[in-house]
Amino acid sequence: MTEAEIQAHISTLSLNVKLLPDARFMDQKCIPDVVCAVAECILEYVAKNPNTEFTKNDIWHSEHAQILITTSFSKPNLNEQSAEREYDKFFGQPMRLLAYAGVLKLNYHNGANYYIVNNAEILEYIASREYNALVFLNAYLNKLIKDNRLSAYFEDFFNKQDKTTLKALCDKLDHLYWDNTAVQGEYEPSRIYNKIINIFAKMRGKRGIVRGFLSKNIITFSEIRYNTTNWRDKKKDRTMTRQEFRNLAGKEAEDSTTYLHYSIEKAKKFVRKIEQNRSEVHRFSKYSPTQAHHIFMASEFPELADCPENIICLTPSQHYNLAHSNNNTSVVDPDYQIVCLLCKLDSIEINFQNGQDDYSLKEFTNVLNTGLGTTYFTSTMDYEEVKYGIIKKAYYHDLLDER
């Protein structure tokens, strides 16, 4: 499944709010990590029979959801009465959006909404990684604003990034809901459309909206996550040492270690599936990898720990003798790190040339900038330009920021 195929599917939808039956085409819990998690729970539920019909409650009270949400998300038990209303939204809202997007098919009978999987490929794409859920939501919401003639207001805001254009955009979105849906509360529309604005802002590398005001900084994943772990997206202050930053991250991450572990293991599984049991360095089947290695160590760069573009498949010998010299896993060999970066770039390009979008070159440039402590790499670079930058780093360390 590629981004182009996602776009092709989305282009067939009609999302004119005036013609939709209710206001549940987008909601507060329709954010990347939640949509990704709910998609995963649905796939697990229908694994034995893809044509299984299910309700929101079936997914909510499924065994996989219980494990995923309470253990990995560190949230209350799914049967906790005090959390019932929250979980009703957590599962119900993304499922309604997926139905509007044609990924699920909704039927109402016996006093409840029943769903079946309508597009398994897209559902699997969304469930495979949080970034894919973001790509899907971005495409879906772009179609939504286009069908409701709001694109110009968004473009004006993202071009000018000021309070005036933000207010004009918010006023227009308020009336989209007030004039066409049952959402009539004074502040109710903003609880929904703030998510839309920030999803677009994240994809564009722009400022968005925080607590009703223009954000001071570019929107990161933390602003659009339900399972907020702000430490993973924090930018290191130039006055802080890397060790001080690690200590801060570790302290703030104490309550989020289970979710981080889940995210890392999911990312490793994702990479292993793509690379089909081949080392990404030698690429011959006889060199079977058993190690999913962080190119930039998770302890050093927690914000990159669950990014597939920072994970490479290696054989045990490559991992313990070359990536970590003399089996010292607390240190990464800088020369072999460059080899891993070049090989990972090859993997990303090969995947793209094979007609897939499993990896993101844009995310890889973010990995490079973060791990190498530079701003050299940009999202507009092609593969050869990125490769040149990595080689430049290997041979001319002091010239990396000179283009």
XYZ file of C-alpha atoms in Angstrom:
403
model
C 0.000 0.000 0.000
C 1.468 3.365 -1.074
C 0.562 6.953 -0.294
C -0.591 7.293 -3.905
C -2.998 4.389 -3.413
C -4.272 5.973 -0.200
C -4.863 9.211 -2.108
C -6.624 7.347 -4.919
C -9.012 5.746 -2.434
C -9.662 9.010 -0.582
C -10.380 10.802 -3.876
C -13.472 8.614 -4.358
C -15.085 9.866 -1.127
C -17.699 12.585 -0.870
C -17.163 14.525 2.352
C -19.389 17.549 1.885
C -20.625 18.132 5.448
C -24.022 19.317 4.228
C -24.634 15.874 2.745
C -23.282 13.760 5.617
C -25.736 12.175 8.071
C -24.050 13.428 11.255
C -20.994 15.236 12.641
C -18.881 12.188 13.376
C -16.687 12.489 10.269
C -13.924 13.759 12.583
C -13.695 13.833 16.364
C -11.456 14.457 19.367
C -10.012 10.943 19.563
C -9.285 10.733 15.836
C -5.553 11.263 16.220
C -2.689 9.121 14.884
C -1.797 6.945 17.886
C -5.454 6.208 18.720
C -6.495 5.485 15.119
C -3.412 3.279 14.721
C -4.193 1.372 17.946
C -7.884 0.886 17.134
C -6.995 -0.342 13.625
C -4.600 -2.852 15.197
C -7.305 -4.068 17.600
C -9.782 -4.509 14.723
C -7.286 -6.533 12.682
C -6.597 -8.797 15.643
C -10.332 -9.273 16.234
C -11.074 -10.308 12.631
C -7.810 -12.226 12.090
C -9.488 -15.636 11.834
C -12.402 -14.409 9.713
C -11.958 -11.114 7.806
C -15.727 -10.955 7.169
C -16.586 -10.943 10.878
C -19.151 -8.303 11.853
C -18.349 -6.393 15.026
C -19.480 -3.507 17.190
C -17.531 -0.862 19.045
C -18.010 -2.871 22.243
C -16.616 -6.020 20.646
C -13.343 -4.229 19.905
C -13.395 -2.360 23.225
C -13.653 -5.548 25.284
C -11.442 -7.735 23.105
C -8.450 -9.491 24.614
C -5.961 -7.623 22.418
C -7.446 -4.234 23.318
C -7.228 -5.074 27.023
C -3.530 -5.869 26.701
C -2.675 -3.013 24.359
C -4.521 -0.181 26.065
C -3.973 -1.060 29.722
C -0.435 -2.394 29.447
C 1.154 -0.517 26.561
C -0.792 2.745 26.919
C -0.685 2.544 30.754
C -4.409 3.368 30.937
C -7.125 2.098 33.331
C -8.700 -1.331 32.913
C -11.156 -1.326 30.025
C -13.901 -2.452 32.395
C -13.263 0.393 34.839
C -16.612 2.110 35.278
C -15.102 5.551 35.822
C -13.344 5.315 32.432
C -16.364 4.026 30.510
C -17.207 7.321 28.820
C -13.590 7.884 27.802
C -13.240 4.409 26.259
C -16.573 4.796 24.483
C -15.014 7.730 22.619
C -11.591 6.082 22.293
C -12.977 3.180 20.270
C -16.169 4.651 18.839
C -14.868 7.863 17.287
C -12.030 6.362 15.177
C -14.363 3.595 13.984
C -16.894 6.144 12.755
C -14.137 8.044 10.942
C -12.865 4.815 9.363
C -16.421 4.133 8.173
C -16.696 7.600 6.619
C -13.334 6.959 4.959
C -14.564 3.688 3.431
C -12.071 1.576 5.384
C -14.905 0.054 7.405
C -18.507 -0.432 6.345
C -21.189 0.573 8.838
C -24.628 -0.996 9.180
C -27.195 -0.025 11.809
C -29.403 -2.796 13.162
C -30.643 -4.151 16.480
C -30.150 -0.725 18.000
C -26.393 -0.587 17.426
C -23.753 0.252 14.819
C -22.201 -2.864 13.288
C -19.025 -2.777 11.208
C -17.176 -5.026 8.792
C -13.768 -4.423 7.224
C -14.248 -2.842 3.806
C -10.606 -2.211 2.850
C -8.188 -4.519 4.664
C -5.101 -3.155 2.899
C -5.671 0.385 4.129
C -6.554 -0.859 7.616
C -3.273 -2.812 7.730
C -1.399 0.255 6.479
C -2.873 2.399 9.272
C -2.216 -0.239 11.944
C 1.405 -0.856 10.978
C 2.855 2.405 12.363
C 1.745 5.709 13.841
C 3.274 7.689 10.982
C 1.067 5.800 8.505
C -1.997 6.737 10.533
C -0.865 10.363 10.308
C -0.426 10.104 6.518
C -3.898 8.577 6.204
C -5.534 11.245 8.400
C -3.754 13.997 6.489
C -5.104 12.663 3.160
C -8.620 12.164 4.552
C -8.768 15.616 6.155
C -7.400 17.278 3.037
C -10.330 15.808 1.118
C -12.690 16.976 3.854
C -11.555 20.611 3.695
C -11.459 20.549 -0.105
C -15.034 19.255 -0.352
C -16.149 22.006 2.038
C -14.210 24.779 0.279
C -11.932 25.525 3.229
C -8.546 24.929 1.605
C -7.838 28.629 1.042
C -8.287 29.426 4.745
C -5.847 26.704 5.765
C -3.283 27.730 3.154
C -3.537 31.371 4.228
C -2.879 30.407 7.846
C 0.038 28.102 7.073
C 1.610 30.689 4.770
C 1.261 33.662 7.140
C 1.310 31.898 10.535
C -0.282 34.796 12.424
C -3.174 35.381 14.824
C -5.373 37.055 12.222
C -5.391 34.152 9.762
C -5.778 31.665 12.619
C -8.883 33.494 13.862
C -10.347 33.622 10.347
C -9.763 29.875 9.980
C -11.297 29.082 13.376
C -14.351 31.265 12.668
C -14.918 29.416 9.417
C -14.584 26.027 11.121
C -16.941 27.067 13.936
C -19.632 27.844 11.373
C -18.933 24.635 9.450
C -20.185 22.782 12.527
C -22.811 25.250 13.785
C -24.449 25.646 10.370
C -24.403 22.015 9.259
C -24.293 19.659 12.250
C -25.771 19.025 15.679
C -22.536 20.268 17.282
C -23.805 23.581 18.659
C -21.834 24.295 21.840
C -19.738 27.465 21.891
C -16.463 25.592 22.440
C -17.397 22.147 21.143
C -16.267 22.635 17.511
C -12.786 23.803 18.558
C -12.184 20.618 20.551
C -12.511 18.786 17.240
C -10.986 21.120 14.668
C -7.898 21.866 16.771
C -6.904 18.277 15.957
C -7.384 18.950 12.230
C -5.236 22.096 12.322
C -2.431 20.376 14.237
C -2.387 17.270 12.049
C -1.885 19.511 9.024
C 0.702 21.576 10.936
C 2.704 18.462 11.851
C 2.745 17.264 8.231
C 3.825 20.696 6.999
C 6.370 21.441 9.723
C 4.358 24.510 10.784
C 3.015 26.155 13.917
C -0.502 25.172 14.902
C -2.901 25.810 17.764
C -2.400 25.126 21.490
C -5.068 25.956 24.076
C -6.811 28.210 21.570
C -3.744 30.251 20.677
C -1.145 30.193 17.930
C 1.542 27.764 19.092
C 4.941 29.218 19.869
C 6.748 26.379 18.160
C 6.327 23.988 15.252
C 3.838 21.240 16.100
C 5.448 17.918 17.024
C 3.925 14.469 17.484
C 3.391 15.162 21.194
C 0.709 17.763 20.424
C -1.327 15.277 18.401
C -0.940 12.230 20.640
C -3.443 10.781 23.071
C -0.679 8.886 24.828
C 1.346 12.048 25.363
C 5.022 11.541 26.009
C 6.351 15.038 25.580
C 9.936 14.120 26.434
C 10.274 12.196 23.179
C 9.649 15.292 21.061
C 11.467 17.867 23.157
C 14.238 19.763 21.437
C 17.449 19.855 23.416
C 18.232 23.325 24.716
C 21.627 24.444 23.427
C 22.694 25.192 27.009
C 22.001 21.578 28.072
C 24.468 18.751 27.681
C 23.254 15.606 25.962
C 23.607 13.802 29.325
C 21.386 16.394 31.038
C 18.822 16.007 28.276
C 18.908 12.210 28.661
C 18.396 12.544 32.401
C 15.396 14.846 31.834
C 13.936 12.492 29.260
C 14.397 9.544 31.563
C 12.671 11.287 34.439
C 9.663 12.349 32.382
C 9.465 8.967 30.698
C 9.106 6.914 33.872
C 5.324 6.618 33.470
C 5.568 5.977 29.734
C 8.143 3.182 29.542
C 5.574 0.506 28.715
C 4.175 2.470 25.784
C 7.688 3.222 24.555
C 8.614 -0.463 24.775
C 5.458 -1.356 22.827
C 6.268 1.283 20.181
C 9.869 0.104 19.815
C 8.938 -3.562 19.485
C 6.243 -2.674 16.954
C 8.762 -0.646 14.924
C 11.289 -3.515 14.993
C 8.631 -5.990 13.877
C 7.665 -3.577 11.084
C 11.263 -3.346 9.807
C 11.850 -7.106 10.005
C 8.701 -7.698 7.952
C 9.825 -5.260 5.251
C 13.374 -6.613 5.001
C 12.216 -10.277 4.890
C 14.947 -11.778 7.068
C 17.866 -10.234 5.184
C 20.704 -8.196 6.593
C 20.406 -4.647 5.299
C 24.189 -4.441 5.048
C 24.973 -7.585 2.991
C 21.463 -8.250 1.610
C 22.060 -11.958 0.998
C 19.616 -14.505 2.386
C 22.398 -16.628 3.933
C 23.240 -13.710 6.224
C 20.087 -14.036 8.308
C 19.555 -11.146 10.729
C 18.248 -11.680 14.200
C 19.094 -8.209 15.465
C 17.074 -5.022 14.933
C 19.649 -2.361 15.712
C 19.106 1.306 16.598
C 21.480 3.295 14.395
C 21.281 6.125 16.932
C 20.951 4.463 20.331
C 17.568 4.545 22.058
C 19.205 5.568 25.345
C 20.907 8.494 23.636
C 18.035 9.524 21.362
C 14.712 8.373 22.883
C 12.816 10.570 20.432
C 14.063 8.291 17.610
C 13.653 4.996 19.450
C 10.467 3.845 17.693
C 11.215 5.308 14.281
C 11.642 2.531 11.659
C 14.011 4.770 9.700
C 16.403 4.547 12.684
C 16.252 0.737 12.892
C 18.322 -1.590 10.708
C 18.384 -5.388 10.449
C 21.826 -6.874 11.184
C 23.310 -10.290 11.775
C 24.511 -11.020 15.329
C 28.122 -10.662 14.164
C 27.441 -7.283 12.557
C 25.566 -6.109 15.626
C 27.922 -7.211 18.382
C 31.296 -7.006 16.618
C 30.862 -4.033 14.299
C 27.948 -1.810 15.367
C 28.976 -2.244 19.012
C 32.718 -2.865 19.042
C 33.804 -5.748 21.275
C 30.177 -6.412 22.268
C 30.016 -3.127 24.191
C 26.325 -2.295 23.622
C 26.598 0.993 25.516
C 28.664 2.486 22.680
C 28.074 2.693 18.918
C 31.038 2.529 16.549
C 30.908 5.868 14.649
C 32.385 4.465 11.434
C 29.976 1.545 11.274
C 27.176 3.956 12.125
C 27.876 5.710 8.818
C 27.760 2.332 7.047
C 24.382 1.640 8.666
C 23.037 5.051 7.640
C 24.052 4.504 4.005
C 22.569 0.994 3.999
C 19.346 2.215 5.596
C 19.081 4.880 2.923
C 19.510 2.109 0.314
C 16.693 0.140 1.996
C 14.398 3.164 1.884
C 15.171 3.781 -1.806
C 14.793 0.098 -2.765
C 11.437 -0.009 -0.982
C 10.319 3.098 -2.872
C 11.590 1.792 -6.232
C 9.581 -1.391 -5.610
C 6.430 0.706 -5.482
C 6.082 0.819 -1.701
C 5.970 3.662 0.818
C 6.753 1.660 3.943
C 9.532 4.074 4.847
C 9.628 7.868 4.676
C 12.639 9.723 3.286
C 11.352 12.801 5.107
C 11.442 10.936 8.434
C 14.937 9.676 7.605
C 16.180 13.238 7.171
C 14.745 13.999 10.604
C 16.654 10.998 11.995
C 19.851 12.318 10.410
C 19.416 15.884 11.673
C 18.586 14.718 15.191
C 21.231 12.019 15.439
C 24.019 14.028 13.832
C 23.075 17.294 15.531
C 22.651 19.315 12.357
C 20.082 21.077 10.194
C 21.796 20.104 6.954
C 19.230 17.607 5.678
C 15.892 18.845 4.335
C 12.672 17.170 3.222
C 13.206 18.472 -0.327
C 16.434 16.479 -0.840
C 16.456 13.448 -3.115
C 18.240 10.181 -2.346
C 21.546 11.187 -3.937
C 21.619 14.496 -2.076
C 20.990 12.737 1.231
C 23.692 10.171 0.444
C 26.144 12.949 -0.398
C 25.423 14.576 2.961
C 26.097 11.338 4.858
C 29.360 10.754 2.982
C 30.294 14.383 3.592
C 29.768 13.765 7.297
C 32.024 10.698 7.159
C 34.973 12.439 5.514
C 34.539 16.156 6.304
C 33.024 16.327 9.784
C 33.425 20.099 10.053
C 31.715 20.800 6.709
C 28.352 19.149 7.370
C 26.406 22.396 7.737
C 27.914 23.967 4.631
C 25.809 23.380 1.531
